[in-house]
Coordinates of C-alpha atoms in Angstrom, one line a residue:
Chain A
M1 CA 29.4 159.6 64.2
K2 CA 31.7 162.4 63.0
G3 CA 33.1 162.9 66.4
R4 CA 34.0 159.2 66.5
L5 CA 35.9 159.4 63.2
I6 CA 37.9 162.3 64.4
R7 CA 38.7 160.6 67.7
R8 CA 39.9 157.5 65.9
L9 CA 42.0 159.5 63.5
T10 CA 43.6 161.4 66.4
G11 CA 44.2 158.1 68.1
S12 CA 45.9 156.6 65.0
L13 CA 47.9 159.8 64.6
M14 CA 49.2 159.8 68.1
T15 CA 50.0 156.1 68.0
G16 CA 51.9 156.7 64.8
L17 CA 53.8 159.5 66.4
T18 CA 54.9 157.4 69.3
Y19 CA 56.1 154.7 66.9
G20 CA 58.0 157.3 65.0
A21 CA 59.6 158.7 68.1
A22 CA 60.7 155.2 69.1
A23 CA 62.1 154.6 65.6
V24 CA 64.1 157.8 65.7
A25 CA 65.5 156.9 69.1
V26 CA 66.6 153.4 68.0
L27 CA 68.0 154.6 64.7
P28 CA 71.4 155.9 65.9
L29 CA 71.9 152.8 67.9
A30 CA 71.1 150.6 64.9
A31 CA 73.4 152.7 62.7
I32 CA 76.3 152.4 65.2
L33 CA 75.9 148.7 65.5
G34 CA 75.6 148.2 61.8
M35 CA 78.6 150.3 61.1
L36 CA 80.7 148.4 63.7
I37 CA 79.6 145.1 62.3
V38 CA 80.4 146.1 58.7
K39 CA 83.8 147.6 59.5
G40 CA 84.9 145.5 62.5
A41 CA 83.4 142.1 62.2
G42 CA 86.0 141.1 59.6
S43 CA 88.8 141.7 62.0
V44 CA 87.4 139.9 65.0
N45 CA 89.1 136.6 64.9
L46 CA 91.0 134.4 67.2
D47 CA 94.1 136.4 66.8
F48 CA 92.3 139.5 68.0
F49 CA 91.5 137.8 71.3
V50 CA 94.8 136.0 72.0
K51 CA 97.5 138.2 70.4
S52 CA 98.8 141.6 71.5
A53 CA 100.2 144.5 69.5
V54 CA 102.8 143.7 67.0
P55 CA 105.8 145.9 66.1
L56 CA 105.1 148.7 63.6
G57 CA 105.3 147.5 60.0
E58 CA 104.1 144.0 60.8
S59 CA 100.5 143.3 60.1
G60 CA 98.2 141.3 62.3
G61 CA 98.2 141.4 66.0
G62 CA 95.3 141.7 68.4
F63 CA 93.8 143.4 71.4
A64 CA 94.4 140.6 74.0
Y65 CA 96.3 143.0 76.3
A66 CA 93.6 145.6 76.0
I67 CA 90.8 143.2 76.7
V68 CA 92.6 141.8 79.7
G69 CA 93.4 145.3 80.8
T70 CA 89.8 146.4 80.7
L71 CA 88.7 143.3 82.7
I72 CA 91.4 144.0 85.3
I73 CA 90.6 147.7 85.6
V74 CA 86.9 147.3 85.6
G75 CA 87.3 144.4 88.1
L76 CA 89.3 146.8 90.4
A77 CA 86.6 149.4 90.0
C78 CA 83.9 146.9 91.0
L79 CA 85.9 145.6 94.0
V80 CA 86.1 149.2 95.4
G81 CA 83.0 150.8 93.9
L82 CA 80.2 148.1 94.2
P83 CA 80.4 147.5 98.0
I84 CA 80.6 151.2 98.7
G85 CA 77.8 152.0 96.2
V86 CA 75.4 149.3 97.4
G87 CA 76.1 150.1 101.1
T88 CA 75.4 153.8 100.4
G89 CA 72.2 153.0 98.6
I90 CA 71.0 150.8 101.5
Y91 CA 71.9 153.5 104.0
L92 CA 70.0 156.1 101.9
A93 CA 66.9 154.0 101.5
E94 CA 66.7 152.6 105.0
F95 CA 68.2 155.3 107.3
G96 CA 68.9 158.3 105.2
G97 CA 66.0 160.5 106.3
G98 CA 68.0 163.1 108.1
W99 CA 70.3 165.9 107.0
F100 CA 73.2 163.6 106.5
G101 CA 71.2 161.4 104.1
F102 CA 70.0 164.5 102.3
T103 CA 73.6 165.6 101.9
V104 CA 74.9 162.3 100.7
R105 CA 72.0 162.0 98.2
F106 CA 72.7 165.5 96.9
L107 CA 76.4 164.9 96.5
A108 CA 75.8 161.6 94.8
D109 CA 73.6 163.4 92.3
I110 CA 76.2 166.0 91.6
L111 CA 78.9 163.3 91.2
N112 CA 76.6 161.5 88.8
G113 CA 76.5 164.6 86.7
T114 CA 80.2 165.3 86.8
P115 CA 81.9 164.9 83.4
S116 CA 84.1 161.8 83.6
V117 CA 87.2 163.7 82.4
V118 CA 87.0 165.7 85.6
I119 CA 87.1 162.6 87.7
G120 CA 90.1 161.5 85.7
I121 CA 91.9 164.7 86.5
V122 CA 91.0 164.4 90.2
V123 CA 92.3 160.9 90.4
W124 CA 95.4 162.0 88.5
S125 CA 96.2 164.6 91.2
L126 CA 95.2 162.3 94.1
V127 CA 96.7 159.0 93.0
V128 CA 98.9 159.3 90.0
K129 CA 100.9 162.3 91.1
P130 CA 101.8 161.1 94.6
M131 CA 102.7 157.6 93.2
G132 CA 104.8 159.1 90.5
H133 CA 103.4 157.1 87.6
F134 CA 100.3 156.0 85.9
S135 CA 98.7 152.7 87.0
A136 CA 95.8 150.3 86.5
F137 CA 95.1 150.9 90.2
A138 CA 94.5 154.6 89.5
G139 CA 92.3 153.7 86.5
G140 CA 90.3 151.4 88.8
C141 CA 89.9 154.2 91.3
A142 CA 88.6 156.6 88.6
L143 CA 86.0 154.1 87.4
A144 CA 85.0 153.3 91.0
I145 CA 84.3 157.0 91.6
I146 CA 82.0 157.0 88.6
L147 CA 80.5 153.7 89.7
V148 CA 79.6 154.6 93.3
P149 CA 76.9 157.3 92.7
I150 CA 75.2 155.4 90.0
V151 CA 75.1 152.2 92.1
A152 CA 74.1 154.1 95.2
R153 CA 71.1 155.8 93.6
T154 CA 69.8 152.7 91.8
T155 CA 70.2 150.6 94.9
E156 CA 68.3 153.2 96.9
E157 CA 65.5 153.2 94.4
M158 CA 65.3 149.4 94.4
V159 CA 65.4 149.1 98.2
R160 CA 62.6 151.7 98.5
L161 CA 60.4 149.6 96.3
V162 CA 60.3 146.9 98.9
P163 CA 56.9 147.2 100.6
N164 CA 56.9 148.6 104.1
S165 CA 54.7 145.7 105.2
L166 CA 57.7 143.3 104.8
R167 CA 59.8 145.5 107.1
E168 CA 57.1 145.7 109.7
A169 CA 56.5 141.9 109.5
A170 CA 60.2 141.3 110.2
L171 CA 60.3 143.9 113.0
A172 CA 57.2 142.6 114.6
L173 CA 58.8 139.1 114.7
G174 CA 61.5 140.5 116.8
Y175 CA 64.1 141.2 114.2
P176 CA 66.7 143.8 115.0
R177 CA 66.7 146.7 112.7
W178 CA 70.0 145.9 110.9
R179 CA 68.9 142.3 110.4
T180 CA 65.6 143.4 108.9
S181 CA 67.4 145.7 106.5
L182 CA 70.0 143.1 105.5
F183 CA 68.1 139.9 105.4
V184 CA 64.6 140.9 104.5
V185 CA 64.7 144.2 102.7
V186 CA 67.9 143.8 100.8
R187 CA 67.3 140.1 100.0
T188 CA 64.0 140.9 98.6
A189 CA 65.5 143.6 96.4
R190 CA 68.5 141.5 95.5
A191 CA 67.8 140.9 91.9
A192 CA 67.0 144.5 91.2
I193 CA 70.2 145.6 92.9
V194 CA 72.3 143.2 90.9
T195 CA 70.8 144.5 87.7
G196 CA 71.6 148.1 88.7
C197 CA 75.2 147.1 89.4
L198 CA 75.6 145.4 86.1
V199 CA 74.1 148.3 84.2
A200 CA 76.5 150.6 86.0
V201 CA 79.5 148.4 85.3
A202 CA 78.5 148.2 81.6
R203 CA 78.6 152.0 81.6
V204 CA 82.0 152.5 83.2
A205 CA 83.5 149.7 81.0
G206 CA 83.2 152.0 78.0
E207 CA 84.7 155.1 79.8
T208 CA 87.7 156.5 78.0
A209 CA 88.4 160.0 79.4
P210 CA 89.1 159.1 83.0
L211 CA 91.5 156.3 81.9
L212 CA 93.6 158.7 79.8
F213 CA 95.0 160.4 83.0
T214 CA 95.1 157.3 85.1
A215 CA 95.7 153.9 83.5
F216 CA 97.3 155.7 80.6
G217 CA 97.5 152.6 78.3
N218 CA 100.3 150.3 77.5
Q219 CA 101.5 148.8 74.2
F220 CA 102.5 145.6 76.0
F221 CA 100.7 142.9 77.8
S222 CA 100.7 143.7 81.5
T223 CA 98.8 142.4 84.5
R224 CA 100.7 144.5 87.1
I225 CA 98.1 146.8 88.6
L226 CA 100.7 149.3 89.8
Q227 CA 101.9 149.9 86.3
P228 CA 100.2 151.5 83.3
M229 CA 97.8 149.2 81.7
A230 CA 96.0 149.0 78.4
A231 CA 92.3 149.2 78.2
L232 CA 89.9 148.7 75.3
P233 CA 88.5 152.2 75.1
L234 CA 92.1 153.6 75.3
Q235 CA 93.4 151.3 72.6
I236 CA 90.5 152.1 70.4
Y237 CA 91.2 155.8 70.8
D238 CA 94.9 155.4 70.1
Y239 CA 94.5 153.2 67.1
A240 CA 91.6 155.2 65.6
V241 CA 93.7 158.4 65.5
G242 CA 96.8 156.5 64.3
P243 CA 98.0 156.7 60.7
Y244 CA 97.9 153.0 59.7
D245 CA 95.1 151.1 58.1
D246 CA 95.9 148.1 60.1
W247 CA 95.3 150.1 63.3
H248 CA 92.0 151.5 62.1
R249 CA 90.9 147.9 61.3
L250 CA 91.8 146.8 64.9
A251 CA 90.1 149.9 66.4
W252 CA 86.8 149.0 64.6
A253 CA 87.1 145.5 65.9
G254 CA 87.9 146.7 69.3
A255 CA 84.8 148.9 69.3
L256 CA 82.7 146.0 68.2
V257 CA 84.1 143.8 71.0
L258 CA 83.5 146.6 73.6
I259 CA 79.9 147.0 72.5
G260 CA 79.6 143.2 72.6
L261 CA 80.9 143.2 76.2
V262 CA 78.4 145.8 77.3
L263 CA 75.6 144.0 75.5
V264 CA 76.4 140.7 77.3
L265 CA 76.4 142.5 80.6
S266 CA 73.1 144.1 79.9
L267 CA 71.6 140.8 78.8
V268 CA 72.8 139.1 82.0
A269 CA 71.2 142.0 83.9
R270 CA 67.9 141.4 82.0
L271 CA 68.1 137.7 82.7
V272 CA 68.7 138.2 86.4
V273 CA 65.8 140.6 86.6
G274 CA 63.5 138.3 84.7
R275 CA 64.2 135.5 87.0
G276 CA 63.7 137.7 90.1
A277 CA 60.4 139.1 88.7
R278 CA 59.1 135.6 88.2
R279 CA 60.1 134.6 91.7
H280 CA 58.2 137.4 93.3
A281 CA 55.2 137.4 91.1
Chain B
M1 CA 26.9 132.5 103.1
S2 CA 24.7 129.7 102.2
A3 CA 26.7 126.9 103.9
A4 CA 25.7 126.7 107.5
P5 CA 28.7 127.0 109.7
K6 CA 29.5 123.6 111.1
P7 CA 29.1 123.3 114.8
R8 CA 32.3 123.9 116.6
P9 CA 33.3 121.7 119.5
A10 CA 32.8 123.4 122.8
I11 CA 35.8 125.3 123.8
V12 CA 37.5 124.0 126.9
P13 CA 39.5 126.8 128.4
A14 CA 43.0 125.7 129.1
P15 CA 44.4 126.8 132.4
P16 CA 45.9 130.2 132.0
R17 CA 49.7 130.2 131.4
T18 CA 51.6 131.1 134.5
R19 CA 55.1 131.9 135.5
V20 CA 56.6 131.5 138.9
T21 CA 58.2 134.7 140.0
P22 CA 61.5 134.8 141.9
G23 CA 59.5 135.5 145.1
G24 CA 57.7 132.2 144.7
T25 CA 54.3 133.5 143.7
V26 CA 52.5 132.1 140.7
R27 CA 51.4 134.8 138.3
V28 CA 49.2 134.7 135.2
I29 CA 51.1 136.0 132.2
G30 CA 49.9 137.8 129.1
T31 CA 48.1 140.7 130.7
L32 CA 48.2 144.1 129.0
L33 CA 47.3 147.2 130.8
A34 CA 47.4 150.7 129.3
T35 CA 47.1 153.6 131.7
N36 CA 46.5 157.2 130.4
Y37 CA 48.3 156.4 127.2
S38 CA 48.5 159.3 124.8
F39 CA 50.3 159.5 121.5
W40 CA 51.4 162.3 119.2
Y41 CA 52.4 162.4 115.5
G42 CA 54.4 165.6 115.5
P43 CA 51.9 168.2 116.8
N44 CA 48.8 166.1 116.2
Q45 CA 47.6 164.1 119.1
A46 CA 46.3 160.7 117.9
L47 CA 45.4 159.1 121.2
H48 CA 44.0 160.7 124.3
D49 CA 44.4 159.1 127.7
I50 CA 43.7 155.5 126.8
T51 CA 43.1 153.3 129.8
V52 CA 42.2 149.7 128.9
E53 CA 43.1 146.2 129.9
A54 CA 43.5 143.0 127.8
K55 CA 43.2 139.8 129.8
P56 CA 44.7 136.4 129.1
N57 CA 42.6 133.8 127.4
A58 CA 40.3 136.4 126.0
V59 CA 39.8 138.3 122.8
T60 CA 39.7 142.0 123.3
A61 CA 38.2 143.8 120.2
L62 CA 38.9 147.4 119.4
I63 CA 36.3 148.9 117.1
G64 CA 35.7 152.3 115.7
P65 CA 35.7 154.3 112.5
S66 CA 38.8 154.7 110.3
G67 CA 41.4 157.0 111.7
C68 CA 40.2 156.8 115.3
G69 CA 43.5 155.6 116.5
K70 CA 42.9 151.9 117.2
S71 CA 45.7 150.8 114.9
T72 CA 48.1 153.3 116.4
F73 CA 47.2 152.0 119.9
L74 CA 47.7 148.4 118.8
R75 CA 51.1 149.2 117.2
S76 CA 52.1 151.1 120.4
I77 CA 51.9 147.9 122.4
N78 CA 54.8 146.2 120.6
R79 CA 56.5 149.5 120.1
L80 CA 56.3 149.4 116.3
Q81 CA 54.6 152.8 116.1
E82 CA 57.4 154.7 117.7
L83 CA 59.6 153.8 114.7
S84 CA 57.7 156.5 112.7
P85 CA 59.6 159.8 112.8
R86 CA 58.6 162.6 115.2
T87 CA 56.3 160.7 117.5
R88 CA 56.0 160.8 121.3
H89 CA 53.8 159.4 124.0
T90 CA 52.8 159.9 127.6
G91 CA 51.2 157.5 130.0
D92 CA 52.2 153.8 130.1
I93 CA 51.4 150.4 128.7
A94 CA 52.3 147.5 131.0
F95 CA 52.9 144.0 130.0
D96 CA 52.7 141.5 132.8
G97 CA 53.2 144.3 135.2
E98 CA 56.3 145.8 133.6
S99 CA 56.2 148.9 131.4
V100 CA 57.0 148.1 127.8
F101 CA 58.7 151.5 127.7
A102 CA 61.0 150.7 130.6
R103 CA 64.7 151.3 130.0
S104 CA 65.4 147.6 130.8
V105 CA 63.0 146.4 128.1
D106 CA 64.5 145.7 124.7
P107 CA 61.9 146.4 122.0
V108 CA 63.3 143.6 119.9
E109 CA 62.9 141.2 122.8
L110 CA 59.5 142.5 123.5
R111 CA 58.3 141.9 120.0
R112 CA 59.3 138.3 120.3
R113 CA 56.8 137.9 123.2
I114 CA 54.1 139.9 121.4
G115 CA 53.2 138.5 118.0
M116 CA 51.5 140.6 115.4
V117 CA 49.3 139.9 112.4
F118 CA 48.8 142.7 109.9
Q119 CA 45.9 143.9 107.8
R120 CA 47.3 142.6 104.5
P121 CA 49.0 139.2 104.5
N122 CA 52.7 139.9 104.3
P123 CA 54.6 136.7 104.0
F124 CA 58.2 136.9 103.1
P125 CA 59.1 136.0 99.5
K126 CA 60.5 132.7 100.8
S127 CA 59.3 129.1 101.2
V128 CA 56.4 128.3 103.5
F129 CA 58.8 126.5 105.8
D130 CA 61.3 129.4 105.9
N131 CA 58.5 131.9 106.6
V132 CA 57.6 130.1 109.8
A133 CA 61.1 129.1 110.7
Y134 CA 62.3 132.7 110.4
G135 CA 61.5 133.8 113.9
P136 CA 62.9 130.8 115.9
R137 CA 65.9 130.7 113.6
V138 CA 67.0 134.3 114.2
T139 CA 66.5 134.2 118.0
G140 CA 68.7 131.1 118.1
A141 CA 66.1 129.6 120.4
A142 CA 65.8 126.5 118.3
R143 CA 68.4 124.2 116.8
E144 CA 68.1 123.6 113.1
R145 CA 67.0 120.0 113.6
D146 CA 64.1 121.1 115.9
L147 CA 62.8 123.4 113.3
P148 CA 60.6 120.9 111.3
R149 CA 58.8 120.1 114.5
I150 CA 58.4 123.8 115.5
V151 CA 57.1 124.6 112.0
E152 CA 54.7 121.8 112.0
R153 CA 53.3 122.8 115.3
A154 CA 52.9 126.4 114.4
L155 CA 51.2 125.6 111.1
T156 CA 48.9 123.1 112.9
H157 CA 48.1 125.8 115.4
A158 CA 47.2 128.1 112.6
A159 CA 45.0 125.5 111.0
L160 CA 47.1 125.5 107.9
W161 CA 49.2 122.3 108.2
D162 CA 46.8 120.0 106.3
E163 CA 46.7 122.4 103.4
V164 CA 50.4 123.1 103.0
K165 CA 52.2 120.0 104.4
D166 CA 53.0 118.9 100.8
R167 CA 53.9 122.4 99.7
L168 CA 56.4 123.5 102.3
D169 CA 59.0 124.4 99.7
D170 CA 56.5 126.5 97.7
L171 CA 56.8 130.3 98.0
G172 CA 54.7 131.7 100.8
T173 CA 53.5 134.3 98.4
S174 CA 52.1 131.6 96.1
L175 CA 49.4 130.7 98.6
S176 CA 45.9 132.1 98.5
G177 CA 45.1 135.2 100.5
G178 CA 43.4 133.4 103.3
Q179 CA 46.2 130.8 103.5
Q180 CA 48.8 133.6 103.4
Q181 CA 47.1 135.2 106.4
R182 CA 47.1 132.0 108.3
L183 CA 50.8 131.5 107.3
C184 CA 51.4 134.9 108.9
I185 CA 49.6 133.8 112.0
A186 CA 51.7 130.6 112.1
R187 CA 54.8 132.8 111.7
A188 CA 53.8 134.8 114.7
L189 CA 53.0 131.7 116.7
A190 CA 56.3 130.0 116.0
H191 CA 57.9 132.3 118.6
E192 CA 55.4 131.1 121.2
P193 CA 54.4 134.6 122.1
E194 CA 52.1 135.4 125.1
V195 CA 50.1 138.0 123.2
L196 CA 48.8 138.1 119.7
L197 CA 48.0 141.5 118.2
M198 CA 45.7 141.4 115.1
D199 CA 45.3 144.5 113.0
E200 CA 42.1 143.9 110.9
P201 CA 43.4 140.5 110.0
C202 CA 40.4 139.7 107.7
S203 CA 39.9 143.0 105.9
A204 CA 41.6 141.7 102.7
L205 CA 40.0 138.3 102.8
D206 CA 36.8 136.8 101.3
P207 CA 34.0 135.6 103.6
I208 CA 35.1 131.9 103.6
A209 CA 38.7 132.8 104.5
T210 CA 37.4 135.3 107.1
Q211 CA 35.3 132.6 108.7
K212 CA 38.3 130.3 109.0
I213 CA 40.4 133.1 110.6
E214 CA 37.6 133.9 113.0
E215 CA 37.3 130.2 114.1
L216 CA 41.1 130.2 114.5
I217 CA 41.0 133.3 116.7
V218 CA 38.5 131.7 119.0
D219 CA 40.6 128.6 119.2
L220 CA 43.8 130.6 119.8
K221 CA 42.4 132.5 122.8
R222 CA 42.6 129.3 124.8
E223 CA 46.4 129.9 124.9
Y224 CA 46.9 133.6 124.1
T225 CA 45.9 137.1 125.0
I226 CA 44.4 138.4 121.8
V227 CA 43.8 142.0 120.9
L228 CA 41.9 142.4 117.7
V229 CA 41.4 145.6 115.8
T230 CA 38.5 145.4 113.4
H231 CA 36.2 147.5 111.3
N232 CA 33.7 144.8 111.2
M233 CA 31.3 145.1 114.1
Q234 CA 29.8 141.7 113.5
Q235 CA 33.2 140.2 113.7
A236 CA 33.8 141.9 117.1
A237 CA 30.5 140.6 118.3
R238 CA 31.2 137.1 117.0
V239 CA 34.7 136.5 118.4
S240 CA 35.5 138.8 121.2
D241 CA 34.9 138.7 124.9
Y242 CA 35.6 142.4 125.6
T243 CA 35.1 145.3 123.3
G244 CA 36.4 148.8 123.3
F245 CA 35.0 151.6 121.2
F246 CA 37.5 154.1 119.9
F247 CA 36.4 157.5 118.5
L248 CA 38.5 160.4 117.6
G249 CA 41.5 159.1 119.5
R250 CA 39.6 158.4 122.7
L251 CA 38.4 155.2 124.2
V252 CA 34.7 156.1 124.5
E253 CA 33.5 152.9 126.1
F254 CA 34.9 149.6 127.2
G255 CA 33.1 146.6 128.6
T256 CA 32.2 143.0 127.9
T257 CA 31.2 142.5 124.3
Q258 CA 27.7 141.6 125.3
Q259 CA 27.3 144.7 127.3
I260 CA 28.7 147.0 124.5
F261 CA 26.5 145.5 121.9
T262 CA 23.3 145.1 123.9
S263 CA 23.3 148.0 126.3
P264 CA 25.9 150.6 125.4
R265 CA 26.2 153.4 128.0
D266 CA 27.5 156.1 125.7
E267 CA 25.2 157.4 123.0
R268 CA 28.1 157.6 120.5
T269 CA 28.8 153.9 121.0
E270 CA 25.1 153.2 120.4
A271 CA 25.1 155.3 117.3
Y272 CA 28.1 153.6 115.9
I273 CA 27.0 150.0 116.5
T274 CA 23.6 150.7 115.1
G275 CA 25.2 152.0 112.0
R276 CA 24.2 155.6 112.2
F277 CA 27.8 156.8 111.4
G278 CA 31.2 155.4 110.7

């Protein structure tokens, strides 16, 4: 009887500890969100989304140019990074058994761990310097380089989860190898791959450091990708360190919108996965 | 099983399928012949000098304990096994007189002529219809408007049509285990192969589903050459015409099923079928 009591006590204690750990993990996130809502929600209004910066001294204005800039730069990054990343992931999972696959996997892991500011500097010297000026294109390249290894590795994991019996079924039906990979394996892992991509995109959307050296930022509304372009993280950074209260207010609002953007992407990812999981249940 | 199996109509053997060769001679198709076939995984030899024949319009069962190489042999026939890394083979497997390893033979083409059914039902996560239409669609052999007819015929052949004709748009994975396995058989039949390789097709199924598949196998042999790998000796005795006993990578004995089960020549065969090991 006594042993049983101790066992139950230990059980409760351990359960309590895991709850505590979870709470501690969530606490900073909740604090950040709370802070952003308190400080920023007041400034998120229609003006914020449709207006651009106003001249110094005037109050008001918005982040429209930064929001559009972020969408364009992240869009460029996706255009370049997602196909390469997904392709690499499929290669690694389906054919990457040899030394080349090993090398690619190893390099992807290293790239994954490279500080994003380093990638910014690299793109600066490879793209910005030869072109002679900062540009949204360079920003997109920097984000794409961050995107590729994350997408490649998650895609690889997801494709590996497809049961081998499905591959064999397709091969035994007289499917060529490439067709098996593309239409059976990848299609089965589709939902999971999309999720991986969305999560990765959400991550790069908030990157600041690599954009400092590449997209640079812009005080004006611009959609020309070969010119410097504003982006939300950059604008938040600029305004947060600026001397004006109005700027600080906008920076808080910008941060809230950025988090909101990431949140929406993650939610979409969840939704996609949920539907995929039900389909394959 | 308490329910007595319902009497099956006597099987009328269809005339064997034939092909007229360019020389004008009529040849029976669907014959498999392995001669001195050996297979290695890296340094480990899994098969030793297998020589065996599978005849058209007959079920050839391969029995033996786990790991004796019968699946490896089966998967060598449609050249699926060689996709594993670091494997090699010697000897030959001939299909209708032509080596399956010949340079002129495209393994993809070969696998369309040799259907395969696996141990666990492995339908694609697609509709019942698409599962069956998959093969004909990719080979381009059938036009899209012919597909419904092809699918119906394959499903009827696999004794599944009546159960799924109203659920063709349901996911193949939503069927019961036994239905899934028959769906996989239909999928293989949609190609109109000459040979059907079955790798323990009933091991994941309950007795009722097993009985249905066994009846199906006996029906199908009227048109196909069937090679059946099984752990279940009763199953081999029930459905096969010829039986080969594999042990430690060797074909210990091969003969008609009746001979193997009533008067085995090798003492290891006798020990195995009487349940003394394995």
